[in-house]
């Protein structure tokens, strides 16, 4: 590996999918060069470790990140606030960010074991292409797994304790996994790999703006993210049932007693079954692919205007929620809610 060098005129952008990725993967870089670094966090981190509602976790993680930036001496930082776990749906998130003012960009790798990490890399590449930038130095950094072909290294032996100090600001995440110990172990391994026993190294992979993962990889990451969102819904729904509560209770507290359900696949069918006979009436189902629900008391319509009025539409097609919400809004529907978001808001 080559030794990573910073030039006199360098301006560095560190792109992080979640609040804490930047210090786990590039914390040594940040403490070595705080005056020339800007940190840009893409998501709100609401799906991170924790036993609280996603909204409470989001607030905690934002505060942890700001404290980390203050400790690192980073004056330029920004949180874009995209919903954690949905970044593959927002790979255009950096197209309005002027990347031409930077000489080097650091971002998570495309094989780091998390769809948001792949999406962060794709968002950088897409934005560079749309802005016509062809000479940018892009460096991938390590978070969850080692890079396949690391090309550059930064000796962080003298600042290792400061890097670990930054990681430890994220206590909400360390309860689930000791990222500080993991980062230290990876840095020690990289040093031993380069015959620098007793040292610690951050490793990066340099790539060009024209490089991109194969379409099959992107499709796989999208399907993985969709499966993860489905898993979140099922586990939170089960938690709701175990604690003696119900979806009908949530809807009633929100002031909804007459709703429509969008999507009659697995989640939609189960939701309609649970709400049957409760204080919340499912007036009808909205679906583009099916024409009947198999129940005489429950009609199905393709989304269109002039349907019977309901107080809310619960969208069970969670992965495509933003597009569905836009379409339904244009057709006059109001109070369009994601089933996933509805469950995440439970705090009994």
Coordinates of C-alpha atoms in Angstrom, one line a residue:
X1 CA 0.0 0.0 0.0
X2 CA 1.1 3.6 -0.7
X3 CA 1.4 6.1 2.1
X4 CA -1.6 8.5 2.0
X5 CA -0.4 12.1 1.5
X6 CA -2.2 15.4 2.0
X7 CA -1.2 18.3 -0.3
X8 CA -1.1 22.0 0.6
X9 CA -4.3 22.9 -1.3
X10 CA -6.4 19.8 -0.3
X11 CA -10.0 20.1 0.8
X12 CA -11.4 16.8 2.0
X13 CA -15.0 15.7 2.1
X14 CA -15.8 12.7 4.3
X15 CA -19.2 11.2 3.4
X16 CA -20.8 8.9 6.1
X17 CA -24.0 6.9 5.6
X18 CA -24.7 7.1 9.4
X19 CA -23.5 9.2 12.3
X20 CA -20.4 7.3 13.5
X21 CA -19.2 5.7 10.2
X22 CA -16.9 8.7 9.7
X23 CA -15.0 8.2 12.9
X24 CA -14.9 4.4 12.7
X25 CA -13.5 4.4 9.2
X26 CA -11.7 7.7 8.9
X27 CA -11.4 9.0 12.5
X28 CA -7.6 9.1 12.2
X29 CA -7.8 11.3 9.1
X30 CA -10.2 13.6 10.9
X31 CA -8.0 14.2 13.9
X32 CA -4.9 14.6 11.8
X33 CA -6.5 17.1 9.4
X34 CA -9.5 18.7 11.0
X35 CA -9.0 22.1 9.4
X36 CA -9.4 20.8 5.8
X37 CA -12.1 18.3 6.4
X38 CA -15.9 18.6 6.0
X39 CA -18.1 15.7 7.2
X40 CA -21.4 15.0 5.5
X41 CA -23.8 12.5 7.1
X42 CA -26.5 11.2 4.7
X43 CA -29.0 9.5 7.0
X44 CA -30.5 10.2 10.4
X45 CA -29.4 6.9 12.0
X46 CA -32.8 6.1 13.4
X47 CA -32.4 2.4 12.9
X48 CA -29.2 2.1 14.9
X49 CA -28.8 0.0 18.0
X50 CA -31.1 0.7 20.9
X51 CA -34.3 -0.2 22.7
X52 CA -36.1 3.1 22.1
X53 CA -38.3 4.3 19.3
X54 CA -36.5 5.2 16.1
X55 CA -37.3 8.9 16.6
X56 CA -35.7 9.0 20.0
X57 CA -32.6 7.2 18.6
X58 CA -32.4 9.7 15.8
X59 CA -32.3 12.6 18.3
X60 CA -29.6 10.9 20.5
X61 CA -27.4 10.0 17.5
X62 CA -27.5 13.6 16.2
X63 CA -26.4 14.9 19.6
X64 CA -23.6 12.2 19.8
X65 CA -22.4 13.2 16.3
X66 CA -22.3 16.9 17.1
X67 CA -20.3 16.3 20.3
X68 CA -17.9 14.2 18.2
X69 CA -17.4 16.9 15.7
X70 CA -16.7 19.5 18.5
X71 CA -14.1 17.1 20.1
X72 CA -12.4 16.5 16.7
X73 CA -12.3 20.2 15.9
X74 CA -14.3 19.8 12.8
X75 CA -16.1 23.1 12.1
X76 CA -17.7 22.1 8.8
X77 CA -20.3 19.3 9.1
X78 CA -23.8 18.6 7.9
X79 CA -26.5 16.0 8.4
X80 CA -28.8 15.6 5.4
X81 CA -31.3 13.6 7.4
X82 CA -32.5 10.9 4.9
X83 CA -34.3 8.1 6.6
X84 CA -31.8 5.4 7.8
X85 CA -32.2 2.2 5.9
X86 CA -33.6 3.9 2.7
X87 CA -30.5 5.3 1.1
X88 CA -30.6 3.0 -2.0
X89 CA -33.8 4.9 -2.8
X90 CA -32.0 8.2 -2.6
X91 CA -28.7 7.8 -4.5
X92 CA -29.4 11.2 -6.1
X93 CA -29.0 12.8 -2.6
X94 CA -25.6 14.5 -3.4
X95 CA -26.5 15.9 -6.9
X96 CA -27.2 19.4 -5.5
X97 CA -24.0 19.4 -3.4
X98 CA -21.1 21.2 -5.1
X99 CA -18.4 18.6 -5.0
X100 CA -16.0 20.7 -7.2
X101 CA -14.7 22.5 -4.1
X102 CA -13.1 19.4 -2.8
X103 CA -9.9 17.6 -4.0
X104 CA -10.5 14.3 -2.1
X105 CA -13.7 12.5 -1.1
X106 CA -13.8 9.7 1.4
X107 CA -16.8 7.4 1.5
X108 CA -17.8 3.8 2.6
X109 CA -17.1 0.9 0.3
X110 CA -19.5 -1.0 -1.9
X111 CA -18.9 -4.3 -0.1
X112 CA -19.1 -3.2 3.5
X113 CA -22.1 -5.3 4.5
X114 CA -24.8 -2.6 4.6
X115 CA -27.0 -1.3 1.7
X116 CA -26.7 2.3 3.0
X117 CA -22.9 2.0 2.7
X118 CA -23.1 0.9 -0.9
X119 CA -25.7 3.6 -1.6
X120 CA -23.3 6.3 -0.1
X121 CA -20.6 5.3 -2.6
X122 CA -23.1 5.2 -5.5
X123 CA -24.4 8.7 -4.5
X124 CA -20.8 10.1 -4.7
X125 CA -20.2 8.5 -8.1
X126 CA -23.5 9.6 -9.5
X127 CA -23.1 13.2 -8.3
X128 CA -19.5 13.4 -9.7
X129 CA -20.8 12.3 -13.1
X130 CA -23.8 14.6 -13.1
X131 CA -21.5 17.5 -12.2
X132 CA -19.0 16.6 -14.9
X133 CA -16.1 16.1 -12.4
X134 CA -13.6 13.5 -13.7
X135 CA -10.4 14.2 -11.8
X136 CA -11.6 13.7 -8.2
X137 CA -9.6 11.4 -5.8
X138 CA -12.1 9.0 -4.2
X139 CA -11.0 6.9 -1.2
X140 CA -13.1 4.1 0.3
X141 CA -12.8 3.5 4.0
X142 CA -13.4 0.5 6.2
X143 CA -16.2 0.2 8.7
X144 CA -17.8 -3.3 8.9
X145 CA -15.3 -5.3 6.9
X146 CA -11.8 -5.0 5.4
X147 CA -11.5 -3.6 1.9
X148 CA -10.7 -6.2 -0.7
X149 CA -7.9 -4.2 -2.4
X150 CA -6.6 -1.4 -0.1
X151 CA -4.3 0.9 -2.0
X152 CA -3.3 3.6 0.6
X153 CA -2.6 3.7 4.3
X154 CA -2.4 6.4 7.0
X155 CA -0.3 5.7 10.1
X156 CA -2.5 6.7 13.0
X157 CA -0.4 5.4 15.8
X158 CA 0.1 8.8 17.4
X159 CA -3.6 9.7 17.2
X160 CA -5.2 6.3 17.9
X161 CA -6.5 7.2 21.3
X162 CA -8.1 10.3 19.9
X163 CA -9.8 8.3 17.2
X164 CA -11.1 5.9 19.8
X165 CA -12.3 8.8 21.9
X166 CA -14.4 10.0 18.9
X167 CA -16.0 6.6 18.4
X168 CA -16.9 6.5 22.1
X169 CA -19.1 9.5 21.8
X170 CA -21.5 7.2 20.1
X171 CA -22.5 5.3 23.2
X172 CA -25.9 4.4 21.8
X173 CA -24.2 2.2 19.2
X174 CA -21.5 0.8 21.4
X175 CA -24.0 -1.0 23.6
X176 CA -24.7 -3.4 20.6
X177 CA -21.2 -3.7 19.2
X178 CA -17.8 -2.5 20.4
X179 CA -16.9 -0.5 17.4
X180 CA -14.0 1.1 19.2
X181 CA -12.4 -2.3 19.8
X182 CA -13.2 -3.4 16.3
X183 CA -11.6 -0.3 14.8
X184 CA -8.5 -0.7 16.9
X185 CA -8.2 -4.4 15.8
X186 CA -8.6 -3.5 12.2
X187 CA -5.9 -0.8 12.5
X188 CA -3.5 -3.2 14.2
X189 CA -4.1 -5.8 11.5
X190 CA -3.4 -3.4 8.7
X191 CA -0.2 -2.4 10.4
X192 CA 0.9 -6.0 10.8
X193 CA 0.0 -6.7 7.2
X194 CA 2.4 -3.9 6.2
X195 CA 5.2 -5.1 8.6
X196 CA 4.7 -2.2 11.0
X197 CA 4.4 -4.1 14.3
X198 CA 3.5 -1.8 17.2
X199 CA 1.8 0.7 14.8
X200 CA -1.9 1.3 13.8
X201 CA -3.0 2.1 10.3
X202 CA -6.2 3.3 8.6
X203 CA -6.5 1.7 5.1
X204 CA -8.3 3.1 2.1
X205 CA -8.9 2.1 -1.5
X206 CA -8.5 4.8 -4.2
X207 CA -10.9 4.6 -7.1
X208 CA -11.9 6.8 -10.0
X209 CA -15.2 8.6 -10.7
X210 CA -15.7 6.3 -13.7
X211 CA -15.6 3.2 -11.5
X212 CA -18.9 1.6 -10.5
X213 CA -20.2 -1.7 -9.2
X214 CA -22.0 -4.0 -11.6
X215 CA -25.8 -3.6 -12.1
X216 CA -26.3 -7.0 -10.4
X217 CA -24.6 -5.8 -7.3
X218 CA -26.8 -2.7 -7.1
X219 CA -29.9 -4.8 -7.7
X220 CA -28.9 -7.2 -4.9
X221 CA -28.3 -4.3 -2.5
X222 CA -31.8 -2.9 -3.3
X223 CA -33.4 -6.3 -2.7
X224 CA -31.4 -6.6 0.6
X225 CA -32.6 -3.2 1.8
X226 CA -36.2 -4.1 0.9
X227 CA -35.9 -7.4 3.0
X228 CA -34.4 -5.5 5.9
X229 CA -37.3 -3.0 5.9
X230 CA -39.7 -5.9 5.8
X231 CA -37.9 -7.5 8.8
X232 CA -38.1 -4.2 10.8
X233 CA -41.9 -4.1 10.2
X234 CA -42.5 -7.7 11.3
X235 CA -40.3 -7.5 14.5
X236 CA -41.9 -4.2 15.6
X237 CA -45.4 -5.6 14.9
X238 CA -44.6 -8.7 16.9
X239 CA -43.2 -6.5 19.8
X240 CA -46.5 -4.5 19.7
X241 CA -48.5 -7.7 20.0
X242 CA -46.3 -9.2 22.8
X243 CA -46.7 -6.0 24.9
X244 CA -50.5 -6.3 24.6
X245 CA -51.1 -3.5 22.1
X246 CA -52.4 -3.4 18.6
X247 CA -52.4 -1.5 15.3
X248 CA -56.0 -0.5 15.9
X249 CA -54.9 1.1 19.2
X250 CA -52.3 3.2 17.4
X251 CA -54.7 4.3 14.7
X252 CA -57.4 5.1 17.3
X253 CA -55.0 7.3 19.3
X254 CA -54.1 9.1 16.1
X255 CA -57.7 9.8 15.4
X256 CA -58.3 7.4 12.6
X257 CA -61.4 5.1 12.5
X258 CA -62.0 4.7 8.8
X259 CA -59.0 3.9 6.6
X260 CA -57.9 2.4 3.3
X261 CA -55.0 -0.1 3.0
X262 CA -52.6 0.3 0.1
X263 CA -51.0 -3.0 -1.0
X264 CA -52.6 -6.4 -0.6
X265 CA -49.5 -8.5 -0.5
X266 CA -48.3 -10.2 2.8
X267 CA -48.3 -7.2 5.0
X268 CA -51.6 -5.8 3.6
X269 CA -53.5 -9.0 4.0
X270 CA -52.3 -9.4 7.6
X271 CA -53.1 -5.9 8.5
X272 CA -56.6 -6.2 7.1
X273 CA -57.1 -9.4 9.1
X274 CA -55.9 -7.8 12.3
X275 CA -58.2 -4.8 11.9
X276 CA -61.3 -6.9 11.1
X277 CA -63.8 -6.5 13.9
X278 CA -61.9 -3.7 15.7
X279 CA -62.9 0.0 16.1
X280 CA -60.9 0.8 12.9
X281 CA -62.8 0.0 9.7
X282 CA -60.9 -0.9 6.5
X283 CA -63.2 0.7 3.9
X284 CA -61.3 -0.8 0.9
X285 CA -58.0 -1.8 -0.4
X286 CA -55.9 0.0 -3.0
X287 CA -53.8 -2.2 -5.3
X288 CA -52.7 -2.0 -9.0
X289 CA -52.2 -5.7 -9.4
X290 CA -55.2 -7.5 -7.9
X291 CA -58.9 -7.1 -8.5
X292 CA -60.3 -8.9 -5.5
X293 CA -59.4 -9.7 -1.9
X294 CA -61.3 -12.9 -1.6
X295 CA -63.6 -11.3 1.0
X296 CA -67.1 -10.1 0.1
X297 CA -66.9 -7.3 2.7
X298 CA -63.6 -5.8 1.4
X299 CA -63.4 -4.3 -2.1
X300 CA -60.2 -3.5 -4.0
X301 CA -59.7 -0.5 -6.3
X302 CA -56.8 0.8 -8.4
X303 CA -55.7 4.2 -7.1
X304 CA -58.0 6.8 -8.7
X305 CA -60.0 9.9 -7.9
X306 CA -63.6 9.9 -6.6
X307 CA -63.2 6.9 -4.3
X308 CA -65.1 6.9 -1.0
X309 CA -63.5 9.3 1.4
X310 CA -61.3 7.8 4.2
X311 CA -59.5 9.4 7.1
X312 CA -56.1 7.9 6.2
X313 CA -54.4 5.5 3.8
X314 CA -51.9 3.0 5.3
X315 CA -49.3 2.1 2.8
X316 CA -47.9 -1.5 3.4
X317 CA -45.7 -1.3 0.3
X318 CA -43.0 0.2 2.5
X319 CA -40.0 0.2 0.2
X320 CA -41.8 2.4 -2.4
X321 CA -43.6 4.7 0.0
X322 CA -42.3 8.0 -1.3
X323 CA -43.4 7.3 -4.8
X324 CA -46.7 5.9 -3.7
X325 CA -47.4 8.9 -1.4
X326 CA -46.7 11.3 -4.2
X327 CA -49.1 9.5 -6.5
X328 CA -51.9 9.2 -4.0
X329 CA -51.5 12.9 -3.0
X330 CA -51.9 13.9 -6.7
X331 CA -55.2 11.9 -6.7
X332 CA -56.5 13.8 -3.7
X333 CA -55.8 11.4 -0.9
X334 CA -54.8 12.9 2.5
X335 CA -53.1 11.5 5.6
X336 CA -51.0 9.0 3.7
X337 CA -49.0 7.0 6.2
X338 CA -46.3 4.4 5.9
X339 CA -47.1 1.2 7.9
X340 CA -43.5 1.0 8.9
X341 CA -43.4 4.6 10.2
X342 CA -46.7 4.0 12.0
X343 CA -45.2 1.1 13.9
X344 CA -41.9 3.0 14.6
X345 CA -43.8 5.7 16.4
X346 CA -45.3 3.4 19.0
X347 CA -44.1 4.3 22.5
X348 CA -46.5 2.8 25.1

